[in-house]
């Protein structure tokens, strides 16, 4: 007797499972990549989005439906302070330049964004600037305010020391910028300094508790409004697996 539709379906699934088992786990990995709906995920959007300026090592952040990319390196010896924005709710696939840019052009800066009542507060801190072909860590800070309508205004501040590749996070009313490298590539020094920005008071302070071990280019994640986890990173030839828990009761 010929198999019915259900039998054919079961036979097909069994054959597929046998095939995947016969070629090993790499085939399963490839299947998940080739089939975007493997776990009912939406399909990849293949639309091409274009920045206004080609660059690398940018600072990125999101405020509401707007995605921003700030600064970056346009070549091995050239940097930009351009800030681009894309409204993800619109049909446009082109980033538009924001009228204001970074006060100091640089790359490898770190951006932290907080949105309260529809208004975004964004702090872009540190990074690597260029002067006469020489790279150096920067203490520059840009504080952006993004209105609910998308208008951007800016002010400037400074970290307590020149640093690039900082670990940064937002926890409650505080933004933390810890670790990083200071100096120039020929004489970089790893830092444990943690600068704290109080968004309500609009003030900066240096935490009496330094990040340990000192590191750069790790990850900082807020666990809750009073706790930040600093994880991984490097220290001039060494890499860390250490995770440091920073509590903000008395930042």
PDB file of C-alpha atoms in Angstrom, residues 27-198:
ATOM      1  CA  UNK A  27      25.826  20.453   9.119  1.00  0.00           C
ATOM      2  CA  UNK A  28      23.422  21.417  11.917  1.00  0.00           C
ATOM      3  CA  UNK A  29      25.253  24.716  12.337  1.00  0.00           C
ATOM      4  CA  UNK A  30      25.104  25.359   8.596  1.00  0.00           C
ATOM      5  CA  UNK A  31      21.396  24.498   8.528  1.00  0.00           C
ATOM      6  CA  UNK A  32      20.675  27.133  11.149  1.00  0.00           C
ATOM      7  CA  UNK A  33      22.578  29.735   9.158  1.00  0.00           C
ATOM      8  CA  UNK A  34      20.971  28.853   5.828  1.00  0.00           C
ATOM      9  CA  UNK A  35      17.424  28.660   7.188  1.00  0.00           C
ATOM     10  CA  UNK A  36      16.589  31.950   8.956  1.00  0.00           C
ATOM     11  CA  UNK A  37      13.250  30.556  10.163  1.00  0.00           C
ATOM     12  CA  UNK A  38      14.811  27.562  11.922  1.00  0.00           C
ATOM     13  CA  UNK A  39      13.350  28.693  15.248  1.00  0.00           C
ATOM     14  CA  UNK A  40      10.565  30.878  13.857  1.00  0.00           C
ATOM     15  CA  UNK A  41      12.944  33.832  13.688  1.00  0.00           C
ATOM     16  CA  UNK A  42      12.212  36.585  11.152  1.00  0.00           C
ATOM     17  CA  UNK A  43      14.105  36.372   7.886  1.00  0.00           C
ATOM     18  CA  UNK A  44      17.231  38.449   7.362  1.00  0.00           C
ATOM     19  CA  UNK A  45      16.598  41.907   5.919  1.00  0.00           C
ATOM     20  CA  UNK A  46      19.030  42.196   3.021  1.00  0.00           C
ATOM     21  CA  UNK A  47      18.549  45.956   2.613  1.00  0.00           C
ATOM     22  CA  UNK A  48      21.865  47.784   2.325  1.00  0.00           C
ATOM     23  CA  UNK A  49      22.322  50.763   4.644  1.00  0.00           C
ATOM     24  CA  UNK A  50      24.945  53.403   3.881  1.00  0.00           C
ATOM     25  CA  UNK A  51      26.821  55.637   6.304  1.00  0.00           C
ATOM     26  CA  UNK A  52      27.482  59.163   5.087  1.00  0.00           C
ATOM     27  CA  UNK A  53      31.235  58.604   5.562  1.00  0.00           C
ATOM     28  CA  UNK A  54      33.072  55.281   5.254  1.00  0.00           C
ATOM     29  CA  UNK A  55      34.766  54.535   8.582  1.00  0.00           C
ATOM     30  CA  UNK A  56      35.661  51.966  11.205  1.00  0.00           C
ATOM     31  CA  UNK A  57      35.827  51.801  15.021  1.00  0.00           C
ATOM     32  CA  UNK A  58      32.746  53.987  15.544  1.00  0.00           C
ATOM     33  CA  UNK A  59      30.746  54.586  18.724  1.00  0.00           C
ATOM     34  CA  UNK A  60      27.177  53.357  18.367  1.00  0.00           C
ATOM     35  CA  UNK A  61      24.022  53.982  20.385  1.00  0.00           C
ATOM     36  CA  UNK A  62      20.246  53.893  20.058  1.00  0.00           C
ATOM     37  CA  UNK A  63      17.639  56.394  21.255  1.00  0.00           C
ATOM     38  CA  UNK A  64      14.075  55.277  20.663  1.00  0.00           C
ATOM     39  CA  UNK A  65      13.775  54.265  17.004  1.00  0.00           C
ATOM     40  CA  UNK A  66      16.899  56.202  16.016  1.00  0.00           C
ATOM     41  CA  UNK A  67      20.259  54.493  15.567  1.00  0.00           C
ATOM     42  CA  UNK A  68      23.402  56.619  15.774  1.00  0.00           C
ATOM     43  CA  UNK A  69      27.026  56.095  14.745  1.00  0.00           C
ATOM     44  CA  UNK A  70      29.578  58.641  15.958  1.00  0.00           C
ATOM     45  CA  UNK A  71      33.168  59.340  14.990  1.00  0.00           C
ATOM     46  CA  UNK A  72      35.461  56.678  13.603  1.00  0.00           C
ATOM     47  CA  UNK A  73      38.645  56.095  11.673  1.00  0.00           C
ATOM     48  CA  UNK A  74      38.536  56.856   7.951  1.00  0.00           C
ATOM     49  CA  UNK A  75      42.082  55.587   7.303  1.00  0.00           C
ATOM     50  CA  UNK A  76      45.144  54.571   9.301  1.00  0.00           C
ATOM     51  CA  UNK A  77      45.951  58.217   9.997  1.00  0.00           C
ATOM     52  CA  UNK A  78      42.651  60.076   9.628  1.00  0.00           C
ATOM     53  CA  UNK A  79      39.636  60.352  11.936  1.00  0.00           C
ATOM     54  CA  UNK A  80      36.207  61.952  11.781  1.00  0.00           C
ATOM     55  CA  UNK A  81      33.757  63.471  14.218  1.00  0.00           C
ATOM     56  CA  UNK A  82      30.684  62.948  12.021  1.00  0.00           C
ATOM     57  CA  UNK A  83      27.547  61.590  13.698  1.00  0.00           C
ATOM     58  CA  UNK A  84      25.058  59.729  11.498  1.00  0.00           C
ATOM     59  CA  UNK A  85      21.481  58.809  12.379  1.00  0.00           C
ATOM     60  CA  UNK A  86      19.001  56.352  10.882  1.00  0.00           C
ATOM     61  CA  UNK A  87      15.340  56.293  11.876  1.00  0.00           C
ATOM     62  CA  UNK A  88      14.567  52.572  11.885  1.00  0.00           C
ATOM     63  CA  UNK A  89      10.823  53.270  11.771  1.00  0.00           C
ATOM     64  CA  UNK A  90      11.107  55.011   8.389  1.00  0.00           C
ATOM     65  CA  UNK A  91      11.514  53.530   4.930  1.00  0.00           C
ATOM     66  CA  UNK A  92      14.822  55.323   4.326  1.00  0.00           C
ATOM     67  CA  UNK A  93      17.943  53.191   4.020  1.00  0.00           C
ATOM     68  CA  UNK A  94      20.382  56.089   4.234  1.00  0.00           C
ATOM     69  CA  UNK A  95      21.978  57.492   7.352  1.00  0.00           C
ATOM     70  CA  UNK A  96      21.731  61.279   7.664  1.00  0.00           C
ATOM     71  CA  UNK A  97      24.436  63.447   9.193  1.00  0.00           C
ATOM     72  CA  UNK A  98      23.452  65.087  12.463  1.00  0.00           C
ATOM     73  CA  UNK A  99      24.103  68.873  12.362  1.00  0.00           C
ATOM     74  CA  UNK A 100      26.373  68.556  15.405  1.00  0.00           C
ATOM     75  CA  UNK A 101      29.414  66.288  15.467  1.00  0.00           C
ATOM     76  CA  UNK A 102      31.973  65.222  18.025  1.00  0.00           C
ATOM     77  CA  UNK A 103      33.886  68.214  19.363  1.00  0.00           C
ATOM     78  CA  UNK A 104      37.089  66.159  19.058  1.00  0.00           C
ATOM     79  CA  UNK A 105      37.275  63.771  16.108  1.00  0.00           C
ATOM     80  CA  UNK A 106      38.228  60.324  17.360  1.00  0.00           C
ATOM     81  CA  UNK A 107      37.642  56.593  17.140  1.00  0.00           C
ATOM     82  CA  UNK A 108      37.271  53.762  19.669  1.00  0.00           C
ATOM     83  CA  UNK A 109      35.198  56.052  21.904  1.00  0.00           C
ATOM     84  CA  UNK A 110      32.487  54.518  24.067  1.00  0.00           C
ATOM     85  CA  UNK A 111      28.861  55.674  24.027  1.00  0.00           C
ATOM     86  CA  UNK A 112      26.253  55.150  26.735  1.00  0.00           C
ATOM     87  CA  UNK A 113      22.614  56.149  26.194  1.00  0.00           C
ATOM     88  CA  UNK A 114      19.717  56.601  28.585  1.00  0.00           C
ATOM     89  CA  UNK A 115      16.155  57.448  27.571  1.00  0.00           C
ATOM     90  CA  UNK A 116      13.811  59.040  30.118  1.00  0.00           C
ATOM     91  CA  UNK A 117      10.378  60.374  29.193  1.00  0.00           C
ATOM     92  CA  UNK A 118      11.287  60.141  25.517  1.00  0.00           C
ATOM     93  CA  UNK A 119      14.415  62.293  25.827  1.00  0.00           C
ATOM     94  CA  UNK A 120      17.800  60.671  25.340  1.00  0.00           C
ATOM     95  CA  UNK A 121      20.967  61.505  27.241  1.00  0.00           C
ATOM     96  CA  UNK A 122      24.059  60.174  25.517  1.00  0.00           C
ATOM     97  CA  UNK A 123      27.637  60.388  26.745  1.00  0.00           C
ATOM     98  CA  UNK A 124      30.429  59.596  24.279  1.00  0.00           C
ATOM     99  CA  UNK A 125      33.677  59.333  26.220  1.00  0.00           C
ATOM    100  CA  UNK A 126      37.359  58.869  25.512  1.00  0.00           C
ATOM    101  CA  UNK A 127      38.709  57.308  22.358  1.00  0.00           C
ATOM    102  CA  UNK A 128      41.734  57.705  20.134  1.00  0.00           C
ATOM    103  CA  UNK A 129      42.451  61.016  18.404  1.00  0.00           C
ATOM    104  CA  UNK A 130      45.124  61.928  15.838  1.00  0.00           C
ATOM    105  CA  UNK A 131      47.572  64.810  15.655  1.00  0.00           C
ATOM    106  CA  UNK A 132      50.193  65.156  12.913  1.00  0.00           C
ATOM    107  CA  UNK A 133      49.921  61.449  12.194  1.00  0.00           C
ATOM    108  CA  UNK A 134      50.356  60.435  15.835  1.00  0.00           C
ATOM    109  CA  UNK A 135      47.571  58.587  17.656  1.00  0.00           C
ATOM    110  CA  UNK A 136      46.864  59.372  21.302  1.00  0.00           C
ATOM    111  CA  UNK A 137      44.253  58.533  23.921  1.00  0.00           C
ATOM    112  CA  UNK A 138      41.767  61.349  24.503  1.00  0.00           C
ATOM    113  CA  UNK A 139      39.875  62.573  27.569  1.00  0.00           C
ATOM    114  CA  UNK A 140      37.218  64.225  25.385  1.00  0.00           C
ATOM    115  CA  UNK A 141      33.567  63.768  26.319  1.00  0.00           C
ATOM    116  CA  UNK A 142      30.512  64.752  24.280  1.00  0.00           C
ATOM    117  CA  UNK A 143      27.192  64.916  26.104  1.00  0.00           C
ATOM    118  CA  UNK A 144      24.300  64.762  23.647  1.00  0.00           C
ATOM    119  CA  UNK A 145      20.634  65.442  24.298  1.00  0.00           C
ATOM    120  CA  UNK A 146      18.268  63.832  21.787  1.00  0.00           C
ATOM    121  CA  UNK A 147      14.717  65.206  21.904  1.00  0.00           C
ATOM    122  CA  UNK A 148      11.655  63.070  21.290  1.00  0.00           C
ATOM    123  CA  UNK A 149      11.488  64.643  17.843  1.00  0.00           C
ATOM    124  CA  UNK A 150      15.075  63.716  17.041  1.00  0.00           C
ATOM    125  CA  UNK A 151      16.770  67.109  17.456  1.00  0.00           C
ATOM    126  CA  UNK A 152      20.300  66.765  18.854  1.00  0.00           C
ATOM    127  CA  UNK A 153      22.148  69.299  21.002  1.00  0.00           C
ATOM    128  CA  UNK A 154      25.589  68.827  22.492  1.00  0.00           C
ATOM    129  CA  UNK A 155      27.871  69.928  25.301  1.00  0.00           C
ATOM    130  CA  UNK A 156      31.386  68.910  26.215  1.00  0.00           C
ATOM    131  CA  UNK A 157      33.130  67.609  29.306  1.00  0.00           C
ATOM    132  CA  UNK A 158      36.304  65.651  30.054  1.00  0.00           C
ATOM    133  CA  UNK A 159      37.319  62.422  31.711  1.00  0.00           C
ATOM    134  CA  UNK A 160      39.733  62.585  34.644  1.00  0.00           C
ATOM    135  CA  UNK A 161      42.461  61.172  32.374  1.00  0.00           C
ATOM    136  CA  UNK A 162      43.135  60.482  28.703  1.00  0.00           C
ATOM    137  CA  UNK A 163      41.776  57.030  27.874  1.00  0.00           C
ATOM    138  CA  UNK A 164      40.676  54.903  24.957  1.00  0.00           C
ATOM    139  CA  UNK A 165      38.931  51.518  24.698  1.00  0.00           C
ATOM    140  CA  UNK A 166      36.990  52.166  27.900  1.00  0.00           C
ATOM    141  CA  UNK A 167      34.439  49.843  29.510  1.00  0.00           C
ATOM    142  CA  UNK A 168      31.139  51.737  29.845  1.00  0.00           C
ATOM    143  CA  UNK A 169      27.631  51.129  31.169  1.00  0.00           C
ATOM    144  CA  UNK A 170      24.493  52.898  32.431  1.00  0.00           C
ATOM    145  CA  UNK A 171      23.019  51.879  35.790  1.00  0.00           C
ATOM    146  CA  UNK A 172      20.096  53.898  37.117  1.00  0.00           C
ATOM    147  CA  UNK A 173      20.978  57.577  37.115  1.00  0.00           C
ATOM    148  CA  UNK A 174      24.692  56.886  36.716  1.00  0.00           C
ATOM    149  CA  UNK A 175      26.925  56.313  33.710  1.00  0.00           C
ATOM    150  CA  UNK A 176      30.234  54.583  34.394  1.00  0.00           C
ATOM    151  CA  UNK A 177      33.392  54.753  32.303  1.00  0.00           C
ATOM    152  CA  UNK A 178      36.063  52.429  33.652  1.00  0.00           C
ATOM    153  CA  UNK A 179      39.497  51.237  32.656  1.00  0.00           C
ATOM    154  CA  UNK A 180      41.032  51.892  29.253  1.00  0.00           C
ATOM    155  CA  UNK A 181      44.434  52.753  27.848  1.00  0.00           C
ATOM    156  CA  UNK A 182      46.221  56.089  28.204  1.00  0.00           C
ATOM    157  CA  UNK A 183      49.166  57.518  26.285  1.00  0.00           C
ATOM    158  CA  UNK A 184      50.156  56.648  22.729  1.00  0.00           C
ATOM    159  CA  UNK A 185      50.456  53.232  21.057  1.00  0.00           C
ATOM    160  CA  UNK A 186      54.203  53.250  21.749  1.00  0.00           C
ATOM    161  CA  UNK A 187      53.678  53.820  25.478  1.00  0.00           C
ATOM    162  CA  UNK A 188      50.154  52.725  26.386  1.00  0.00           C
ATOM    163  CA  UNK A 189      49.336  52.241  30.083  1.00  0.00           C
ATOM    164  CA  UNK A 190      46.294  50.285  31.293  1.00  0.00           C
ATOM    165  CA  UNK A 191      44.004  52.098  33.739  1.00  0.00           C
ATOM    166  CA  UNK A 192      41.645  51.121  36.529  1.00  0.00           C
ATOM    167  CA  UNK A 193      40.075  54.569  36.917  1.00  0.00           C
ATOM    168  CA  UNK A 194      36.269  54.710  36.979  1.00  0.00           C
ATOM    169  CA  UNK A 195      34.663  58.043  36.044  1.00  0.00           C
ATOM    170  CA  UNK A 196      31.021  58.427  37.098  1.00  0.00           C
ATOM    171  CA  UNK A 197      28.492  60.762  35.489  1.00  0.00           C
ATOM    172  CA  UNK A 198      25.373  61.590  37.508  1.00  0.00           C
TER     173      UNK A 198
END
